[in-house]
Amino acid sequence: MWLYSIEENLAGEENMNRDRAMADACAEDGVPRLRFYSWNPWTLSLGFNQKDERIDTTALESRGYGLVRRPTGGRAVFHADEITYGVAMPAGGRGIHETYAMISGALKRGFETLGASGIEFSRNRPDFREHYQETDSEGCFSTSALNELTWNDRKLVGSAQRRYDSILLQHGSILLGDAHLEIVDLLTIPERMKQSMRERLASRTATLREILGGAIPGFAEIAETLREGFAEVFDVELERVERASTATIHSIRTVEEL
């Protein structure tokens, strides 16, 4: 059995705290957990080790957006018109690429149920040291990594994983619309470069709205359909709870106690 929750419109710090608490709870009771969530206000998140020198904090503040650092690695993500997933589970001795593929497979199955065809596993193995020298590399969606999900070779889901001993925490952004392109305006890069960078980012990313040809289901329906993908691929039952980050040993404990 897994636990899952659907948690809309949470602030950046709260979302990251709940993801960390989800990993802690899994380490305590061994029960895998799955979250689907969204962000309010829209928020720019940085990878755990990413420098913030290219982030335009003035632009963020003037637009009322949040800023948070993720417990996982990778590059900046502007969490706007998206659905975010988080998974905490025992790694079971499996490596990062294998677990990435398993989780991506569950998402892919859910997308297919929604009617999204043509979604594939990325076979790309970028040289990240070289890529991070480019201005475009500040954003997670500037390139695809192995076993991430793409459509027409354009990135649909951007994910990152961290290991806590035998427990993995993986979360990722599923693009619903084009609002992620606004990340260009949240970086301290010359104005003359922003339009071309926005165009390159648009050419490298795909959205669920584009794949489905316009209208998309509501947040909760998408989340439940993706949950069905996890149930099928991992061959498990998932029990819905108010917060997937709570522990279930003996009695449910609050996030603050973890």
mmCIF file of C-alpha atoms in Angstrom:
data_model
loop_
_atom_site.group_PDB
_atom_site.id
_atom_site.type_symbol
_atom_site.label_atom_id
_atom_site.label_comp_id
_atom_site.label_asym_id
_atom_site.label_seq_id
_atom_site.Cartn_x
_atom_site.Cartn_y
_atom_site.Cartn_z
ATOM 1 C CA MET A 1 0.000 0.000 0.000
ATOM 2 C CA TRP A 2 1.040 3.565 -0.762
ATOM 3 C CA LEU A 3 -0.349 6.800 0.630
ATOM 4 C CA TYR A 4 -1.177 9.710 -1.646
ATOM 5 C CA SER A 5 -2.536 13.224 -1.337
ATOM 6 C CA ILE A 6 -3.665 16.061 -3.591
ATOM 7 C CA GLU A 7 -2.634 19.422 -2.133
ATOM 8 C CA GLU A 8 -3.387 22.563 -4.101
ATOM 9 C CA ASN A 9 -2.221 26.161 -3.680
ATOM 10 C CA LEU A 10 0.533 25.890 -1.090
ATOM 11 C CA ALA A 11 3.433 28.313 -0.659
ATOM 12 C CA GLY A 12 6.915 27.276 -1.748
ATOM 13 C CA GLU A 13 8.407 26.659 1.712
ATOM 14 C CA GLU A 14 5.370 24.646 2.739
ATOM 15 C CA ASN A 15 5.611 22.461 -0.361
ATOM 16 C CA MET A 16 9.290 21.745 0.211
ATOM 17 C CA ASN A 17 8.736 21.126 3.927
ATOM 18 C CA ARG A 18 6.039 18.609 3.090
ATOM 19 C CA ASP A 19 8.276 16.834 0.590
ATOM 20 C CA ARG A 20 11.054 16.560 3.169
ATOM 21 C CA ALA A 21 8.581 15.388 5.800
ATOM 22 C CA MET A 22 7.265 12.812 3.331
ATOM 23 C CA ALA A 23 10.758 11.336 2.996
ATOM 24 C CA ASP A 24 11.185 11.361 6.790
ATOM 25 C CA ALA A 25 7.879 9.555 7.281
ATOM 26 C CA CYS A 26 8.788 6.956 4.656
ATOM 27 C CA ALA A 27 12.101 6.340 6.420
ATOM 28 C CA GLU A 28 10.201 5.771 9.645
ATOM 29 C CA ASP A 29 7.483 3.398 8.506
ATOM 30 C CA GLY A 30 8.651 2.176 5.065
ATOM 31 C CA VAL A 31 5.402 3.214 3.372
ATOM 32 C CA PRO A 32 5.854 4.856 -0.067
ATOM 33 C CA ARG A 33 4.148 8.199 -0.506
ATOM 34 C CA LEU A 34 2.929 10.225 -3.463
ATOM 35 C CA ARG A 35 1.895 13.884 -3.580
ATOM 36 C CA PHE A 36 0.377 16.020 -6.316
ATOM 37 C CA TYR A 37 0.460 19.734 -5.581
ATOM 38 C CA SER A 38 0.458 23.278 -6.902
ATOM 39 C CA TRP A 39 1.950 26.605 -5.842
ATOM 40 C CA ASN A 40 0.424 29.814 -4.542
ATOM 41 C CA PRO A 41 1.966 32.233 -5.137
ATOM 42 C CA TRP A 42 3.790 31.080 -8.230
ATOM 43 C CA THR A 43 7.322 30.347 -7.127
ATOM 44 C CA LEU A 44 10.854 30.061 -8.482
ATOM 45 C CA SER A 45 12.697 27.126 -6.935
ATOM 46 C CA LEU A 46 16.455 26.629 -7.016
ATOM 47 C CA GLY A 47 18.390 23.394 -6.913
ATOM 48 C CA PHE A 48 20.043 22.540 -3.603
ATOM 49 C CA ASN A 49 23.521 23.626 -4.737
ATOM 50 C CA GLN A 50 22.535 26.196 -7.364
ATOM 51 C CA LYS A 51 23.970 29.699 -6.970
ATOM 52 C CA ASP A 52 21.411 32.506 -6.894
ATOM 53 C CA GLU A 53 23.568 35.205 -8.484
ATOM 54 C CA ARG A 54 21.545 35.188 -11.731
ATOM 55 C CA ILE A 55 18.155 35.403 -10.011
ATOM 56 C CA ASP A 56 16.419 38.769 -10.289
ATOM 57 C CA THR A 57 14.908 39.040 -6.809
ATOM 58 C CA THR A 58 13.533 42.495 -7.597
ATOM 59 C CA ALA A 59 11.503 41.070 -10.478
ATOM 60 C CA LEU A 60 10.258 38.256 -8.264
ATOM 61 C CA GLU A 61 9.150 40.629 -5.516
ATOM 62 C CA SER A 62 7.501 43.084 -7.878
ATOM 63 C CA ARG A 63 5.388 40.296 -9.389
ATOM 64 C CA GLY A 64 4.520 38.795 -6.025
ATOM 65 C CA TYR A 65 6.270 35.494 -6.700
ATOM 66 C CA GLY A 66 7.986 33.299 -4.151
ATOM 67 C CA LEU A 67 11.551 31.983 -4.006
ATOM 68 C CA VAL A 68 12.550 28.699 -2.390
ATOM 69 C CA ARG A 69 15.414 26.214 -2.450
ATOM 70 C CA ARG A 70 14.624 22.572 -3.130
ATOM 71 C CA PRO A 71 16.165 19.683 -1.170
ATOM 72 C CA THR A 72 17.029 18.113 -4.541
ATOM 73 C CA GLY A 73 19.597 19.206 -7.090
ATOM 74 C CA GLY A 74 19.168 20.522 -10.600
ATOM 75 C CA ARG A 75 18.461 23.982 -11.931
ATOM 76 C CA ALA A 76 15.809 26.645 -11.435
ATOM 77 C CA VAL A 77 12.139 25.908 -12.076
ATOM 78 C CA PHE A 78 9.379 28.497 -12.282
ATOM 79 C CA HIS A 79 6.366 26.750 -10.770
ATOM 80 C CA ALA A 80 3.377 28.385 -12.407
ATOM 81 C CA ASP A 81 0.864 26.681 -14.708
ATOM 82 C CA GLU A 82 1.832 23.139 -13.739
ATOM 83 C CA ILE A 83 1.056 20.150 -11.584
ATOM 84 C CA THR A 84 3.932 19.011 -9.400
ATOM 85 C CA TYR A 85 4.417 15.462 -8.207
ATOM 86 C CA GLY A 86 6.501 14.183 -5.311
ATOM 87 C CA VAL A 87 7.433 10.590 -4.482
ATOM 88 C CA ALA A 88 9.141 9.193 -1.391
ATOM 89 C CA MET A 89 9.888 5.464 -1.430
ATOM 90 C CA PRO A 90 12.518 2.921 -0.421
ATOM 91 C CA ALA A 91 15.065 2.656 -3.222
ATOM 92 C CA GLY A 92 15.313 -1.096 -2.758
ATOM 93 C CA GLY A 93 18.886 -1.160 -4.006
ATOM 94 C CA ARG A 94 17.903 0.346 -7.360
ATOM 95 C CA GLY A 95 19.990 3.075 -8.960
ATOM 96 C CA ILE A 96 18.921 6.576 -9.929
ATOM 97 C CA HIS A 97 18.352 5.824 -13.619
ATOM 98 C CA GLU A 98 16.250 2.762 -12.840
ATOM 99 C CA THR A 99 14.039 4.556 -10.324
ATOM 100 C CA TYR A 100 13.718 7.561 -12.643
ATOM 101 C CA ALA A 101 12.470 5.185 -15.337
ATOM 102 C CA MET A 102 9.973 3.530 -12.985
ATOM 103 C CA ILE A 103 8.477 6.830 -11.869
ATOM 104 C CA SER A 104 8.464 8.215 -15.414
ATOM 105 C CA GLY A 105 6.730 5.029 -16.559
ATOM 106 C CA ALA A 106 3.949 5.586 -14.030
ATOM 107 C CA LEU A 107 3.487 9.198 -15.170
ATOM 108 C CA LYS A 108 3.528 8.119 -18.819
ATOM 109 C CA ARG A 109 0.805 5.564 -18.174
ATOM 110 C CA GLY A 110 -1.310 8.263 -16.544
ATOM 111 C CA PHE A 111 -0.772 10.633 -19.462
ATOM 112 C CA GLU A 112 -1.860 7.914 -21.884
ATOM 113 C CA THR A 113 -5.083 7.459 -19.915
ATOM 114 C CA LEU A 114 -5.672 11.196 -20.289
ATOM 115 C CA GLY A 115 -5.337 10.746 -24.052
ATOM 116 C CA ALA A 116 -1.814 12.150 -24.397
ATOM 117 C CA SER A 117 -0.059 10.027 -27.006
ATOM 118 C CA GLY A 118 3.493 10.245 -28.303
ATOM 119 C CA ILE A 119 5.155 10.792 -24.923
ATOM 120 C CA GLU A 120 8.556 9.102 -24.800
ATOM 121 C CA PHE A 121 11.508 8.541 -22.483
ATOM 122 C CA SER A 122 14.418 10.859 -23.144
ATOM 123 C CA ARG A 123 17.548 9.032 -24.208
ATOM 124 C CA ASN A 124 19.613 12.176 -23.850
ATOM 125 C CA ARG A 125 22.747 12.070 -21.682
ATOM 126 C CA PRO A 126 23.898 15.701 -21.541
ATOM 127 C CA ASP A 127 27.287 16.743 -20.271
ATOM 128 C CA PHE A 128 25.962 18.898 -17.442
ATOM 129 C CA ARG A 129 29.333 20.439 -16.617
ATOM 130 C CA GLU A 130 29.526 21.767 -20.148
ATOM 131 C CA HIS A 131 25.819 22.666 -20.281
ATOM 132 C CA TYR A 132 25.991 24.671 -17.039
ATOM 133 C CA GLN A 133 28.443 27.064 -18.686
ATOM 134 C CA GLU A 134 25.637 28.312 -20.950
ATOM 135 C CA THR A 135 23.292 31.138 -19.963
ATOM 136 C CA ASP A 136 20.264 29.000 -20.870
ATOM 137 C CA SER A 137 21.291 26.407 -18.284
ATOM 138 C CA GLU A 138 19.890 28.381 -15.343
ATOM 139 C CA GLY A 139 16.540 26.696 -15.969
ATOM 140 C CA CYS A 140 15.764 23.012 -15.477
ATOM 141 C CA PHE A 141 13.792 22.845 -18.720
ATOM 142 C CA SER A 142 16.738 23.963 -20.855
ATOM 143 C CA THR A 143 17.676 20.317 -21.512
ATOM 144 C CA SER A 144 16.349 16.796 -20.954
ATOM 145 C CA ALA A 145 18.097 14.096 -18.938
ATOM 146 C CA LEU A 146 17.948 10.320 -19.326
ATOM 147 C CA ASN A 147 14.485 8.835 -18.665
ATOM 148 C CA GLU A 148 12.709 12.175 -18.352
ATOM 149 C CA LEU A 149 9.491 12.433 -20.357
ATOM 150 C CA THR A 150 9.413 14.258 -23.674
ATOM 151 C CA TRP A 151 7.001 14.836 -26.550
ATOM 152 C CA ASN A 152 8.438 15.352 -30.022
ATOM 153 C CA ASP A 153 11.861 15.571 -28.323
ATOM 154 C CA ARG A 154 10.620 18.464 -26.162
ATOM 155 C CA LYS A 155 10.626 18.223 -22.399
ATOM 156 C CA LEU A 156 7.264 17.785 -20.661
ATOM 157 C CA VAL A 157 8.360 16.762 -17.150
ATOM 158 C CA GLY A 158 11.427 18.037 -15.303
ATOM 159 C CA SER A 159 12.467 15.970 -12.275
ATOM 160 C CA ALA A 160 15.135 15.769 -9.604
ATOM 161 C CA GLN A 161 15.980 13.071 -7.075
ATOM 162 C CA ARG A 162 17.808 12.940 -3.771
ATOM 163 C CA ARG A 163 18.742 9.923 -1.656
ATOM 164 C CA TYR A 164 18.423 9.825 2.128
ATOM 165 C CA ASP A 165 20.250 6.581 2.870
ATOM 166 C CA SER A 166 17.863 3.922 1.509
ATOM 167 C CA ILE A 167 14.982 6.360 0.871
ATOM 168 C CA LEU A 168 14.625 8.367 -2.325
ATOM 169 C CA LEU A 169 12.790 11.631 -2.708
ATOM 170 C CA GLN A 170 11.910 12.592 -6.265
ATOM 171 C CA HIS A 171 9.759 15.476 -7.356
ATOM 172 C CA GLY A 172 9.089 17.092 -10.658
ATOM 173 C CA SER A 173 7.125 19.675 -12.637
ATOM 174 C CA ILE A 174 4.573 18.691 -15.267
ATOM 175 C CA LEU A 175 3.948 21.597 -17.631
ATOM 176 C CA LEU A 176 0.274 22.348 -18.231
ATOM 177 C CA GLY A 177 0.682 25.636 -20.124
ATOM 178 C CA ASP A 178 3.280 28.169 -21.231
ATOM 179 C CA ALA A 179 3.668 30.205 -18.029
ATOM 180 C CA HIS A 180 7.038 28.543 -17.342
ATOM 181 C CA LEU A 181 8.504 30.711 -20.096
ATOM 182 C CA GLU A 182 8.286 33.689 -17.745
ATOM 183 C CA ILE A 183 11.414 32.372 -16.012
ATOM 184 C CA VAL A 184 13.371 34.360 -18.595
ATOM 185 C CA ASP A 185 12.102 37.592 -17.001
ATOM 186 C CA LEU A 186 13.213 36.420 -13.557
ATOM 187 C CA LEU A 187 16.895 36.127 -14.446
ATOM 188 C CA THR A 188 19.505 38.870 -14.481
ATOM 189 C CA ILE A 189 20.373 38.581 -18.142
ATOM 190 C CA PRO A 190 20.543 41.410 -20.683
ATOM 191 C CA GLU A 191 17.200 42.420 -22.144
ATOM 192 C CA ARG A 192 18.513 41.868 -25.667
ATOM 193 C CA MET A 193 19.014 38.176 -24.879
ATOM 194 C CA LYS A 194 15.649 37.469 -23.262
ATOM 195 C CA GLN A 195 13.502 37.048 -26.352
ATOM 196 C CA SER A 196 15.871 34.611 -28.035
ATOM 197 C CA MET A 197 16.220 32.677 -24.776
ATOM 198 C CA ARG A 198 12.423 32.520 -24.445
ATOM 199 C CA GLU A 199 12.138 31.205 -27.996
ATOM 200 C CA ARG A 200 14.764 28.528 -27.382
ATOM 201 C CA LEU A 201 13.032 27.456 -24.180
ATOM 202 C CA ALA A 202 9.669 27.263 -25.967
ATOM 203 C CA SER A 203 11.229 25.097 -28.679
ATOM 204 C CA ARG A 204 12.626 22.691 -26.061
ATOM 205 C CA THR A 205 9.485 22.267 -23.957
ATOM 206 C CA ALA A 206 6.036 20.778 -24.445
ATOM 207 C CA THR A 207 2.869 21.325 -22.423
ATOM 208 C CA LEU A 208 -0.047 19.044 -21.671
ATOM 209 C CA ARG A 209 -2.404 21.634 -23.147
ATOM 210 C CA GLU A 210 -0.514 21.480 -26.445
ATOM 211 C CA ILE A 211 -0.384 17.675 -26.467
ATOM 212 C CA LEU A 212 -4.127 17.349 -25.799
ATOM 213 C CA GLY A 213 -4.957 20.000 -28.372
ATOM 214 C CA GLY A 214 -6.270 22.777 -26.166
ATOM 215 C CA ALA A 215 -8.599 22.101 -23.252
ATOM 216 C CA ILE A 216 -7.297 19.974 -20.385
ATOM 217 C CA PRO A 217 -9.035 18.399 -17.374
ATOM 218 C CA GLY A 218 -9.006 20.093 -13.989
ATOM 219 C CA PHE A 219 -6.178 19.741 -11.488
ATOM 220 C CA ALA A 220 -7.828 17.044 -9.367
ATOM 221 C CA GLU A 221 -8.799 14.930 -12.381
ATOM 222 C CA ILE A 222 -5.272 15.042 -13.764
ATOM 223 C CA ALA A 223 -3.855 14.116 -10.357
ATOM 224 C CA GLU A 224 -6.219 11.173 -9.923
ATOM 225 C CA THR A 225 -5.452 9.895 -13.415
ATOM 226 C CA LEU A 226 -1.714 10.089 -12.787
ATOM 227 C CA ARG A 227 -2.289 8.291 -9.493
ATOM 228 C CA GLU A 228 -3.908 5.462 -11.468
ATOM 229 C CA GLY A 229 -0.714 5.255 -13.512
ATOM 230 C CA PHE A 230 1.322 4.695 -10.343
ATOM 231 C CA ALA A 231 -1.150 2.065 -9.136
ATOM 232 C CA GLU A 232 -0.839 0.176 -12.415
ATOM 233 C CA VAL A 233 2.912 0.403 -12.972
ATOM 234 C CA PHE A 234 3.880 -0.298 -9.351
ATOM 235 C CA ASP A 235 1.005 -2.795 -8.932
ATOM 236 C CA VAL A 236 -0.138 -1.273 -5.639
ATOM 237 C CA GLU A 237 -3.192 0.181 -3.980
ATOM 238 C CA LEU A 238 -3.016 3.827 -2.961
ATOM 239 C CA GLU A 239 -4.947 5.205 -0.016
ATOM 240 C CA ARG A 240 -5.813 8.886 -0.086
ATOM 241 C CA VAL A 241 -4.891 10.874 3.014
ATOM 242 C CA GLU A 242 -4.981 14.540 3.901
ATOM 243 C CA ARG A 243 -1.185 14.751 3.867
ATOM 244 C CA ALA A 244 1.037 12.107 2.361
ATOM 245 C CA SER A 245 3.864 13.471 4.510
ATOM 246 C CA THR A 246 2.436 12.101 7.757
ATOM 247 C CA ALA A 247 3.741 8.908 9.331
ATOM 248 C CA THR A 248 1.450 5.938 9.885
ATOM 249 C CA ILE A 249 3.329 3.967 12.528
ATOM 250 C CA HIS A 250 0.878 3.305 15.371
ATOM 251 C CA SER A 251 -0.839 6.647 14.863
ATOM 252 C CA ILE A 252 -0.691 9.477 12.363
ATOM 253 C CA ARG A 253 1.645 12.247 13.471
ATOM 254 C CA THR A 254 1.560 15.819 12.277
ATOM 255 C CA VAL A 255 4.151 17.228 9.917
ATOM 256 C CA GLU A 256 5.442 19.502 12.663
ATOM 257 C CA GLU A 257 6.327 16.462 14.817
ATOM 258 C CA LEU A 258 8.447 14.837 12.120
#
